[in-house]
Coordinates of C-alpha atoms in Angstrom, one line a residue:
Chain A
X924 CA 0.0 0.0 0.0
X925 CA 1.5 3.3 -0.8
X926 CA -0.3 6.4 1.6
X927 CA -0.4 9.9 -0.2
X928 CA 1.3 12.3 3.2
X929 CA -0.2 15.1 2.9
X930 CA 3.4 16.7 3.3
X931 CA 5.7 14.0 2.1
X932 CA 3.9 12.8 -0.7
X933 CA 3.5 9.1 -1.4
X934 CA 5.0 7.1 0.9
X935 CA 5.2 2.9 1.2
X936 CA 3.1 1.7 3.8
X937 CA 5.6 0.1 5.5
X938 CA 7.4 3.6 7.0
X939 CA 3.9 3.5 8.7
X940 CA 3.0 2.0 12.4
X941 CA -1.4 1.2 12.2
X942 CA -2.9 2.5 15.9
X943 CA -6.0 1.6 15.0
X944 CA -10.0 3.0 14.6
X945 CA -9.6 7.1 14.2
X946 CA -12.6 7.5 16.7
X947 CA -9.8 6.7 18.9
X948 CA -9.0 11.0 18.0
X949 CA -12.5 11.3 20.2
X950 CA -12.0 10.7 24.0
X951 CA -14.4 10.4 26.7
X952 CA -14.9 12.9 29.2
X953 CA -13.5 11.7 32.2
X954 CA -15.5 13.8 34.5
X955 CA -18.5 12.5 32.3
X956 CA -21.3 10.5 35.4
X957 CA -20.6 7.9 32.6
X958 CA -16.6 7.8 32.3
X959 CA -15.8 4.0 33.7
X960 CA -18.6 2.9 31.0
X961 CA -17.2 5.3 28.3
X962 CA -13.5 4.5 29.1
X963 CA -14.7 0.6 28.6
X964 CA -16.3 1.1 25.0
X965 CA -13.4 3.8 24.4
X966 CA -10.4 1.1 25.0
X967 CA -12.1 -2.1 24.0
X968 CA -14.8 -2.0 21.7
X969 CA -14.5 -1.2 17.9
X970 CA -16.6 -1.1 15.0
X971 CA -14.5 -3.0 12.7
X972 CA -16.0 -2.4 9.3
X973 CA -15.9 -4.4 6.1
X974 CA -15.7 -1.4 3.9
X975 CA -14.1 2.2 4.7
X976 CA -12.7 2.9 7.8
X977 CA -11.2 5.6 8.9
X978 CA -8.0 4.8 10.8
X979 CA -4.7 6.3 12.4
X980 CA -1.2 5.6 11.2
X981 CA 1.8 7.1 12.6
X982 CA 4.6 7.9 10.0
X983 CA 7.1 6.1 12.9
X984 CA 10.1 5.6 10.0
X985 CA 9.4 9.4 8.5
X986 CA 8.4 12.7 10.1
X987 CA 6.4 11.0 13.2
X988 CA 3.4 12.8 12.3
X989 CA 0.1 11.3 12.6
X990 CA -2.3 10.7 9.9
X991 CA -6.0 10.1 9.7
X992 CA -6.4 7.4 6.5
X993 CA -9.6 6.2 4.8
X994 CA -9.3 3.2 3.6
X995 CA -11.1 0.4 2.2
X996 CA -10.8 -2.8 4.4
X997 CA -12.0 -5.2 1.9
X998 CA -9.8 -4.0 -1.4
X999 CA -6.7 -2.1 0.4
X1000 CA -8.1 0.9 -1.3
X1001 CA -6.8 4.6 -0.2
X1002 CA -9.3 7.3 -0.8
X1003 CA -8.2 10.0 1.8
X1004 CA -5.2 10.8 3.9
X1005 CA -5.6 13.8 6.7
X1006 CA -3.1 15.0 9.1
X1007 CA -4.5 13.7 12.6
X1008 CA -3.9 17.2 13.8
X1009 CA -5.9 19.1 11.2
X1010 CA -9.2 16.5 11.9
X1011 CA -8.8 16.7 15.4
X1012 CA -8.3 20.6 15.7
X1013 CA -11.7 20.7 13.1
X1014 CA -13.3 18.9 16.3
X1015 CA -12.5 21.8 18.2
X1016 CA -9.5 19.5 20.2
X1017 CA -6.6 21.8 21.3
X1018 CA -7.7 25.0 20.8
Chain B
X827 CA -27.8 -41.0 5.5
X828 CA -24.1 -42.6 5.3
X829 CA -22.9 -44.7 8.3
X830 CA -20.3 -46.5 6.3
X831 CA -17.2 -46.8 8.9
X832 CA -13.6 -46.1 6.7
X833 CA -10.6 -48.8 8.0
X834 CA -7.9 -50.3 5.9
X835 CA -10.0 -53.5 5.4
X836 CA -13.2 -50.6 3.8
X837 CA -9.7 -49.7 1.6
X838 CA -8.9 -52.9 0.2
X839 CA -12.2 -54.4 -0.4
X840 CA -13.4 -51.1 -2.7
X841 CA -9.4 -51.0 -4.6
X842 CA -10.8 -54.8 -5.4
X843 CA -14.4 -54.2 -6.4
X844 CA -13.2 -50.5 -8.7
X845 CA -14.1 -48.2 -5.6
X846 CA -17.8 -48.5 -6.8
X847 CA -18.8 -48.9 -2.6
X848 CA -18.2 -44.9 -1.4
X849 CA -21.0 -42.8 -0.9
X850 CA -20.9 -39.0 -0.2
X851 CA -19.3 -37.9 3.1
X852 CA -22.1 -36.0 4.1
X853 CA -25.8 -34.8 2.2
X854 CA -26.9 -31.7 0.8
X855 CA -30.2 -31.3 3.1
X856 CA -32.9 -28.6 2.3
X857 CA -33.1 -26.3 5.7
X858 CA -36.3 -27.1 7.7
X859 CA -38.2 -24.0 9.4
X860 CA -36.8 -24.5 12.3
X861 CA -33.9 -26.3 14.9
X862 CA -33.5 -26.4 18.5
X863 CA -29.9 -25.2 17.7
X864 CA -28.7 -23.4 14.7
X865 CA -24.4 -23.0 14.7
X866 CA -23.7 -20.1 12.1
X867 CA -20.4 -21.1 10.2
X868 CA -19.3 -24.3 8.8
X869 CA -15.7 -23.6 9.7
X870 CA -13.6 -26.2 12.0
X871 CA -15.1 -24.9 15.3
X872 CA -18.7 -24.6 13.8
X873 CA -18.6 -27.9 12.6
X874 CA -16.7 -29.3 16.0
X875 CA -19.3 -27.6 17.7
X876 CA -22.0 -29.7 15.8
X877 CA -20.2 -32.5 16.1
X878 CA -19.8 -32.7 20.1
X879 CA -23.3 -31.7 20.4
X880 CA -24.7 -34.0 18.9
X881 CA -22.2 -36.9 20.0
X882 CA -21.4 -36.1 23.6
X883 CA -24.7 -33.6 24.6
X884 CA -27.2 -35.7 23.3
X885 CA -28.5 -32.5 21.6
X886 CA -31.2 -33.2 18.5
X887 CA -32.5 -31.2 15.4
X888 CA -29.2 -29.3 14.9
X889 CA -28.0 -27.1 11.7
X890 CA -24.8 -25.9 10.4
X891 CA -25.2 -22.8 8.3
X892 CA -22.6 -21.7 5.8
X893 CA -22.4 -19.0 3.4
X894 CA -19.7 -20.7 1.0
X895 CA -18.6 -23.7 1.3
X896 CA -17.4 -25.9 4.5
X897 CA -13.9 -25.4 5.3
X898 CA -13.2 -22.6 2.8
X899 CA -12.1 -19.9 6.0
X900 CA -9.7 -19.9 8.2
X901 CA -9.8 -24.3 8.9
X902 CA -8.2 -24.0 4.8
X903 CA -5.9 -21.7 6.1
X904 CA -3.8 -22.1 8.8
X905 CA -0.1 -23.2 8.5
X906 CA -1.6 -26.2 10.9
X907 CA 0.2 -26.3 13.8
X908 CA -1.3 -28.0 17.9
X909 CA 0.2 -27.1 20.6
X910 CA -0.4 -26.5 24.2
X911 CA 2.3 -24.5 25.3
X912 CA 0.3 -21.1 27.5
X913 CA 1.5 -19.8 30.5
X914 CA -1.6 -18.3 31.9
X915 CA -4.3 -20.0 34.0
X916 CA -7.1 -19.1 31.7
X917 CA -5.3 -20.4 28.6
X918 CA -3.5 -23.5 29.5
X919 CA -5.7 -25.9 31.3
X920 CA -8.1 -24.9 27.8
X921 CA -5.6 -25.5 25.2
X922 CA -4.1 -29.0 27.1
X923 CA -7.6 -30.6 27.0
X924 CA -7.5 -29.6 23.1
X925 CA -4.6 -30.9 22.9
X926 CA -5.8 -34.2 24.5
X927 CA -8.9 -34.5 22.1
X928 CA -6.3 -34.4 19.0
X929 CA -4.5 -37.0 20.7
X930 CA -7.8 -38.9 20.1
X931 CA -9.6 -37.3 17.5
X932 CA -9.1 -39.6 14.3
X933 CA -10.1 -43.0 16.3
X934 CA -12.8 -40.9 17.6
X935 CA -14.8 -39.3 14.4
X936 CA -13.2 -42.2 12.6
X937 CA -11.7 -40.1 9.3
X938 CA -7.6 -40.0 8.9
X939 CA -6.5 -36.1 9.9
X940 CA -3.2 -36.9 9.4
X941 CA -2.2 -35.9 12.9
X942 CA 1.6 -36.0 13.1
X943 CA 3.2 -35.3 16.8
X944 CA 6.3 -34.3 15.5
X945 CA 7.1 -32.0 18.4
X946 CA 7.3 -28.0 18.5
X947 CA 10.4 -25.9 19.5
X948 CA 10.8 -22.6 20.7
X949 CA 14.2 -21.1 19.9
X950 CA 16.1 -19.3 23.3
X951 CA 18.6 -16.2 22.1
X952 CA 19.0 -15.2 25.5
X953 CA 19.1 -15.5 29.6
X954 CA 15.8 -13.5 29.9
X955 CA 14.2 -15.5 27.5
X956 CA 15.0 -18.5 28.8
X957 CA 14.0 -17.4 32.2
X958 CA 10.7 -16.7 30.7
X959 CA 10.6 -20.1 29.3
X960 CA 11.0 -21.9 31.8
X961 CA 8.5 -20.3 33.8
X962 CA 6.3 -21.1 30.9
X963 CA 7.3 -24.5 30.7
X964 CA 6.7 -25.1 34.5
X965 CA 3.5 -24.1 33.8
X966 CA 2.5 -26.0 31.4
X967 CA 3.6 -29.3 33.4
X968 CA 1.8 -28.0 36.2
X969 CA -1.5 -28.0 33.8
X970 CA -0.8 -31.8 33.0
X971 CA 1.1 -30.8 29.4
X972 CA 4.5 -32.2 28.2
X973 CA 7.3 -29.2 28.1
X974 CA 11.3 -30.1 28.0
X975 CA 14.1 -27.4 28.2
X976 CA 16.7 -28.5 25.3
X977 CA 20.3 -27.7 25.2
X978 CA 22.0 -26.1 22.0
X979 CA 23.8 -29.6 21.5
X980 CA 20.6 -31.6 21.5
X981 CA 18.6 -28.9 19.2
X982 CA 22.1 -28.8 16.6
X983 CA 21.5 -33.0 16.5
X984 CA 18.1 -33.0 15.5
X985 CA 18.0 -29.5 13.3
X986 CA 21.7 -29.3 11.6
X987 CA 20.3 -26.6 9.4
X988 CA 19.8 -24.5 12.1
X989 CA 22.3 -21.0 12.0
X990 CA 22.7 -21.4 15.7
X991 CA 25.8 -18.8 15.7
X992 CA 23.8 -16.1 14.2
X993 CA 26.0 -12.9 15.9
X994 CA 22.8 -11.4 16.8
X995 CA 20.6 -13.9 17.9
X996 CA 22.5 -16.9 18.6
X997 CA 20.5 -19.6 19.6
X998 CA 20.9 -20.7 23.4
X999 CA 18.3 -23.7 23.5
X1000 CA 15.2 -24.1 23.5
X1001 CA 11.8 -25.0 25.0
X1002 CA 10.1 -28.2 23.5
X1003 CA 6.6 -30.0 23.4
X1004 CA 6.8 -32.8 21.9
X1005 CA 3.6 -33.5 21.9
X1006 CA 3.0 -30.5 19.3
X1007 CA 2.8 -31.0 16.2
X1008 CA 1.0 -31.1 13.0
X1009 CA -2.6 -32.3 11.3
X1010 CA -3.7 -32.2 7.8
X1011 CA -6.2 -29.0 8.6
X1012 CA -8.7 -29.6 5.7
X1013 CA -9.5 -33.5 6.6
X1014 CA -10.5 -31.9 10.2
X1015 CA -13.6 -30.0 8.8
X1016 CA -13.9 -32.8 6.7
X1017 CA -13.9 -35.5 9.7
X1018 CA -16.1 -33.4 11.8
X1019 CA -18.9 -33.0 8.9
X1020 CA -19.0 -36.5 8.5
X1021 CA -19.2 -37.2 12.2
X1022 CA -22.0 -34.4 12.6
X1023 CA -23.6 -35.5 9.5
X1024 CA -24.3 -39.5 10.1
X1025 CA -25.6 -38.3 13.7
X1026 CA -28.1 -36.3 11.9
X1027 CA -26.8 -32.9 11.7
X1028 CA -27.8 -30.8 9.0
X1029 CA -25.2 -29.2 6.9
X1030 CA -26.5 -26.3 5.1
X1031 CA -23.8 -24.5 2.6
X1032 CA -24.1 -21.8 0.2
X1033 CA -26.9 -20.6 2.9
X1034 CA -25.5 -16.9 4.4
X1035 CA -27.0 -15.4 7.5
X1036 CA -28.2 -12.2 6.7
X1037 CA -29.6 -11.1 10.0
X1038 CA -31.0 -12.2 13.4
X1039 CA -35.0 -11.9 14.4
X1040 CA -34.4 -10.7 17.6
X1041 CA -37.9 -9.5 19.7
X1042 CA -38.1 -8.2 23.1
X1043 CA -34.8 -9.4 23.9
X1044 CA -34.7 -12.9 22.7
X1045 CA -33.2 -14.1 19.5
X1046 CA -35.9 -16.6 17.6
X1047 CA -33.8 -17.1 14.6
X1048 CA -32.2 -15.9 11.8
X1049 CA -32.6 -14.4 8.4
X1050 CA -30.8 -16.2 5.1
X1051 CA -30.5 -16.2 2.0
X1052 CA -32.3 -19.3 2.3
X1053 CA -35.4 -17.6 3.8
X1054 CA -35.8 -17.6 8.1
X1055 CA -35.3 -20.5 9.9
X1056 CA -35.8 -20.8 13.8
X1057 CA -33.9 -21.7 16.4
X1058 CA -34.2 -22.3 20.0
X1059 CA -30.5 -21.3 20.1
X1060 CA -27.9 -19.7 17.8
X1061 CA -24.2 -20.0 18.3
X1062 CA -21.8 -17.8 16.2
X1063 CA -18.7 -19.5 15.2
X1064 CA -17.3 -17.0 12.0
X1065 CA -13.9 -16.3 13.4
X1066 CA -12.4 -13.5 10.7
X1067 CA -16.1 -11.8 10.2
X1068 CA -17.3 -12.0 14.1
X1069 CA -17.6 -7.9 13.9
X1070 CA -19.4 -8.2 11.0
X1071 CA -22.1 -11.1 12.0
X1072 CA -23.0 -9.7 15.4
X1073 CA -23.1 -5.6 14.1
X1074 CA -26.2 -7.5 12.8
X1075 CA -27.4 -8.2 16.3
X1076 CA -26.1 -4.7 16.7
X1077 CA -23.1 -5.6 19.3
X1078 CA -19.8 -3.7 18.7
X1079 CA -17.2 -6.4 19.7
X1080 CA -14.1 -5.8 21.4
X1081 CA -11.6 -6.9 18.2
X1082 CA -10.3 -5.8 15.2
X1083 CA -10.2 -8.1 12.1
X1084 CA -6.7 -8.6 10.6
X1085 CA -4.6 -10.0 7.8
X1086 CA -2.6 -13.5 8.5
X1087 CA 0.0 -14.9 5.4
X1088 CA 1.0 -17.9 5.1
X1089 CA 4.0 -19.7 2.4
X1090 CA 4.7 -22.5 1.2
X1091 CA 7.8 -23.1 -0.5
X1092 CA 8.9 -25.8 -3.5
X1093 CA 8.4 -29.8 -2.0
X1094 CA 12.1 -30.5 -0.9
X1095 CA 13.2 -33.7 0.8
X1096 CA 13.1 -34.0 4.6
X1097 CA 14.8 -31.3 6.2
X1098 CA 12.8 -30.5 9.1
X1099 CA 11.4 -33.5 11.3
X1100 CA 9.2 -30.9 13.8
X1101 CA 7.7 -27.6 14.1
X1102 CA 10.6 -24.4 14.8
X1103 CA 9.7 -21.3 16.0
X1104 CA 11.7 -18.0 16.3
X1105 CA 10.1 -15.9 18.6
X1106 CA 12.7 -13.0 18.7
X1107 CA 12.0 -12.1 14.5
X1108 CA 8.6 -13.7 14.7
X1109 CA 9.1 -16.8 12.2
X1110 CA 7.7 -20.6 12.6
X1111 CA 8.3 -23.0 9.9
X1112 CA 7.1 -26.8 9.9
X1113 CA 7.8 -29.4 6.5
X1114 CA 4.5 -30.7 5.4
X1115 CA 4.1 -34.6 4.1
X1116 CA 4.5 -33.8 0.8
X1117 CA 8.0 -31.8 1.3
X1118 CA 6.4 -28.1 1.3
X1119 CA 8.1 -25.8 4.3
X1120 CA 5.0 -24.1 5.6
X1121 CA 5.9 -20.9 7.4
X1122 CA 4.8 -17.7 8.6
X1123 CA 5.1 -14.9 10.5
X1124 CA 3.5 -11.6 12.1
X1125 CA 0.3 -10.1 11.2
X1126 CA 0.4 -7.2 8.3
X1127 CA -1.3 -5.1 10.9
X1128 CA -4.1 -3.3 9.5
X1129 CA -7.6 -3.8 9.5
X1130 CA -8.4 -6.1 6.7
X1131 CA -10.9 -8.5 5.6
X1132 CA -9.2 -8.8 2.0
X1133 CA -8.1 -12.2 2.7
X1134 CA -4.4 -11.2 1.0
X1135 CA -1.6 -9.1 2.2
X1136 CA 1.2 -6.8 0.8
X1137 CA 4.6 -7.5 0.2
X1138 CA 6.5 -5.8 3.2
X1139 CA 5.6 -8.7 5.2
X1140 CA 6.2 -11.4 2.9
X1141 CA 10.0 -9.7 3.2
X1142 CA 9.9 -9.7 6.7
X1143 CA 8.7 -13.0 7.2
X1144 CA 11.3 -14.4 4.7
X1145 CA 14.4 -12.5 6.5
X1146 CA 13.4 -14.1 9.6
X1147 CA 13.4 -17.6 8.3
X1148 CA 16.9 -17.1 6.2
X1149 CA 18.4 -15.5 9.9
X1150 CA 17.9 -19.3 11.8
X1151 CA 17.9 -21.6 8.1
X1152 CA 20.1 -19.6 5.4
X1153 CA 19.2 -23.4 3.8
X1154 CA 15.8 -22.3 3.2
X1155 CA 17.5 -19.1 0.5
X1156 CA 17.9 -22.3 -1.5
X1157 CA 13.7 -23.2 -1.8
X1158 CA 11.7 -21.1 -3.8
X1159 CA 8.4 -19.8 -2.3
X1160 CA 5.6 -21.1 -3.9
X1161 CA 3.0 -20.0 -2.5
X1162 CA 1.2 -17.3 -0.4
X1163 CA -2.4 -16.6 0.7
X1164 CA -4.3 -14.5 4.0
X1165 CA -6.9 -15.6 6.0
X1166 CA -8.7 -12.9 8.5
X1167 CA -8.2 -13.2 12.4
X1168 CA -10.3 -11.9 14.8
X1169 CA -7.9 -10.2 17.1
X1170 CA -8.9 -9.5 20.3
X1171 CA -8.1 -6.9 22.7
X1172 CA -6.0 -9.0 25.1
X1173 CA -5.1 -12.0 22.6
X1174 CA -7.4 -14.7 23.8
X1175 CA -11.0 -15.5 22.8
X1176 CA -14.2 -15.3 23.7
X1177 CA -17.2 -18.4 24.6
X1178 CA -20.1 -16.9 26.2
X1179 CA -23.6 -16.2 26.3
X1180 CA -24.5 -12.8 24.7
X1181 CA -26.8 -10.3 26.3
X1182 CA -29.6 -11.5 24.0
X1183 CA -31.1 -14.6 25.0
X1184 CA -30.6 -17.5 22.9
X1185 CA -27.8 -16.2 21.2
X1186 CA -24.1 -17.0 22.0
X1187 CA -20.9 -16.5 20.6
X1188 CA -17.6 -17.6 19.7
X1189 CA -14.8 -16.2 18.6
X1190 CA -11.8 -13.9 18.8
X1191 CA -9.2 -16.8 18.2
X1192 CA -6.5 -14.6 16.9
X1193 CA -4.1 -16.4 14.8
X1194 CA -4.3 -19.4 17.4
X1195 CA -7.8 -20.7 16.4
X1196 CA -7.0 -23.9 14.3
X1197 CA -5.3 -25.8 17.6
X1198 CA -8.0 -24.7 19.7
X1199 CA -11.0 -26.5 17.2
X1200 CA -11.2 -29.8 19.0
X1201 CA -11.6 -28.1 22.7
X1202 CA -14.0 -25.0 21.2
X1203 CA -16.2 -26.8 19.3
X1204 CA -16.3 -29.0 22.8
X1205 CA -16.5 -26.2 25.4
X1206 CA -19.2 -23.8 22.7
X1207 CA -21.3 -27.3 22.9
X1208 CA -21.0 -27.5 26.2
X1209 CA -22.2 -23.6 26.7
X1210 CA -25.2 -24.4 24.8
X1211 CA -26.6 -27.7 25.7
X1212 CA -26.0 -27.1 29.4
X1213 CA -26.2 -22.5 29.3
X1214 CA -23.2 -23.0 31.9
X1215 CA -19.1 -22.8 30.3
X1216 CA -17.4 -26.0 30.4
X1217 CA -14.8 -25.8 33.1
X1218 CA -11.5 -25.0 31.2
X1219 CA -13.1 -22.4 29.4
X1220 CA -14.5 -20.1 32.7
X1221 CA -12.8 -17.2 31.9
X1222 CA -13.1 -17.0 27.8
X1223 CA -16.1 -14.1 28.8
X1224 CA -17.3 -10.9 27.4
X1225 CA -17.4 -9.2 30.7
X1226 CA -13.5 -9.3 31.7
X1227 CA -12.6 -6.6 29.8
X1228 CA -15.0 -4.6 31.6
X1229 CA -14.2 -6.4 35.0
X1230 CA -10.2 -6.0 34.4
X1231 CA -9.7 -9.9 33.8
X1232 CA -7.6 -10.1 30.9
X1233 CA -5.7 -12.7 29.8
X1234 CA -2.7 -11.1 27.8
X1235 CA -0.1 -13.9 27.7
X1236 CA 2.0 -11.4 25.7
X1237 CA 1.1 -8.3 27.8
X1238 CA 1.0 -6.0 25.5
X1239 CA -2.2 -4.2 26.2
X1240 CA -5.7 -2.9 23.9
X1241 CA -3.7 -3.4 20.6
X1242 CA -4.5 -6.1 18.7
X1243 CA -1.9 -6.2 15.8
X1244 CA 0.7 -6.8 19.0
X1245 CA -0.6 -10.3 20.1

């Protein structure tokens, strides 16, 4: 798989570490009445899609940046590549 | 309905009379409307389930549904290794008594699986590792399983190819079960659809569950592309596509579904009598019957459920096997494939009841499901005939994530592509 950086350019897959579902951008509130049960789906449960899914890679061999990746689990197919920063700050993290 | 029993007298008789006495190993029955227990998946565990239900429950009026064809997942796919060789209390006393049903499997559902106890090594590189070892080892002969430390002089005699003064990881010894070993993987769906079948079990392929009927908290059957059938009770055995079977019962599971490859290289003559593994670059290789090495290695790492990987791993996995058998630079790989794991959040997998009655589950096998089939199908028959688990699989439950019981024999946390 070769991912587009949105800085780098096209990079091979392999310069890449996965970390998994990008929901994982979206944290519970841990002052939330709700946070042990929050913190459980948060850490353990996943969608797991047959189809896209949006996920995180970290660019471990490159620039260490994080990247927010749509892919499609079934063909390996790339249709989007994000900085992790840049969809998180549009979520109004980090402000 | 075929109770013919196969020996070598059944083999000689038909090579006498132009084979003209076989009859198909199972039927091709319609689906009735309904079964006191349906088993989604006609894998090795969903067919093992069957099997033990209907032989050692006393359980009647049971179904098998496949979407494809019987043994065309993960059973197919595995590079077909048993072993019992855990550390932790909710794994070991679980994979031993699988263990112990291979021992007896073929005598017992009477079809030739080929099982081969050629013994399985673990390679030691260094003191911390073989501290680590032997604490495994200790273990597993606490839990009733065979485990033998090996010096680098005994492992040299029986594996010469072995590069055992590799500067960086030089092999020290090794941890052994020689009661590990090998079975040809197809002939176990096989043998367990046979067995299930002539006790009356219907096999239903090319039939794929499309949904669950589930009202006020019960499930009462589920929908196919084969119309509805009803069940009293519904086990899920789809290891690979568990997440996507139960987001029909809308449950998010707690795994992500990953790429496995496996090679086979050229048939070569016998080089390797047992099954190697080199934990420290994450290579196992075994030499199949017919003179194939099987081998493989780590996961890819990302979700998949493409059922093929990419080639970075294929490199990695071959640099691992040329650092312990620069031999093996000789063969040339002849094959490759994926199959899709269910990777769990702590490694180990899950038998339980779900929070919708009459529906239950099994699954997240990682990439250890094929030795398991003998004692899951066992302990998922047990769950459902008797709605209690069977005693070596008590802690295979949803709940201990929740609870803090994990059972990470790796330690390595919420990430799946690490176990």
């Amino acid at each position: 798989m070769i991912i587009d950086h949105p800085l780098l350019g096209p990079r091979d897959a392999a310069e890449f570490t996965y970390m998994g579902d990008a929901k994982l951008i979206d944290r519970p509130d841990w002052q939330s009445d709700t946070a042990a049960q929050d913190f459980y789906e948060y850490g353990y449960l996943r969608d797991n899609p047959a189809g896209w899914h949006e996920e995180l890679w970290f660019h471990e061999a490159g620039d260490r940046s994080w990247l927010v990746v749509t892919r499609n689990t079934v063909t390996h197919e790339i249709s989007k590549v994000e900085l992790a920063r840049d969809v998180a700050r549009a979520k109004g993290r980090s402000k | 309905m075929s109770k013919m029993r196969y020996s070598g007298f059944k083999v000689i008789k038909e090579a006498l009379t132009g084979h003209k006495g076989w009859t198909p190993a199972w039927r091709d029955p319609e689906p009735q409307a309904d079964y006191d227990i349906i088993i989604i998946g006609g894998g090795g565990h969903g067919l093992a389930t069957a099997y033990y239900l209907a032989k050692e429950f006393g359980q009647k009026r049971i179904a098998v549904l496949e979407k494809g064809w019987i043994g065309g997942g993960n059973v197919g796919r595995n590079t077909t290794i048993i072993r019992s060789n855990y550390l932790l209390d909710g794994n070991e006393p679980f994979y031993e008594f699988s263990l112990k049903l291979w021992e007896g499997l073929e005598q017992d559902f009477n079809y030739n699986a080929m099982i081969s106890q050629r013994g399985i090594l673990n390679l030691i590189h260094s003191d911390a590792q073989r501290d680590a070892f032997i604490r495994r080892g200790n273990a597993m002969l606490l839990n009733g399983a065979d485990a033998e430390m090996l010096t680098t002089d005994q492992i040299k005699a029986r594996y010469p190819f072995l590069n055992t003064d590799d500067a960086r990881f030089p092999i020290k010894g090794g941890l052994a079960q020689h009661r590990g070993g090998t079975v040809r993987h197809d002939a176990v769906a096989w043998g367990y659809a046979r067995g299930a079948d002539s006790r009356g079990v219907d096999i239903i392929q090319n039939c794929e569950v499309t949904g669950f009927r589930i009202e006020n908290g019960t499930c009462l059957g589920v929908e196919t592309s084969r119309g509805f059938i009803g069940a009293k009770k519904i086990g899920c055995a789809v290891a690979g596509s568990s997440s996507r079977l139960m987001s029909k019962a809308d449950m998010r599971l707690p795994m992500e579904s990953h790429v496995l490859q496996a090679f086979v290289s050229e048939g070569l003559k016998p080089v390797l009598p047992g099954v190697v593994t080199f934990g420290a670059g994450h290579f196992y290789v075994s030499q199949s019957d017919k003179g194939g090495l099987v081998f493989g290695g780590d996961l890819d790492g990302y979700n998949s459920y493409a059922q093929r990987g990419n080639l970075p791993t294929v490199e990695d996995v071959c640099e691992g096997g040329m650092a312990i058998f620069p031999a093996f630079g000789r063969a040339r790989l002849l094959r490759m494939w994926g199959g899709i794991m269910d990777m769990s959040m702590d490694g180990s997998p899950i038998i339980d009841r779900t929070h919708i009655d009459g529906l239950y589950f099994n699954g997240g096998w990682c990439y250890g499901g094929f030795k398991a089939t003998p004692a899951s199908g066992f302990c998922f028959a047990h769950l459902l005939a008797k709605d209690a688990p069977h005693p070596t699989a008590t802690a295979y439950r949803f709940n201990r994530f929740e609870k803090g019981l994990m059972i990470d024999e790796k330690g390595m946390g919420n990430q799946p592509n690490l176990h």
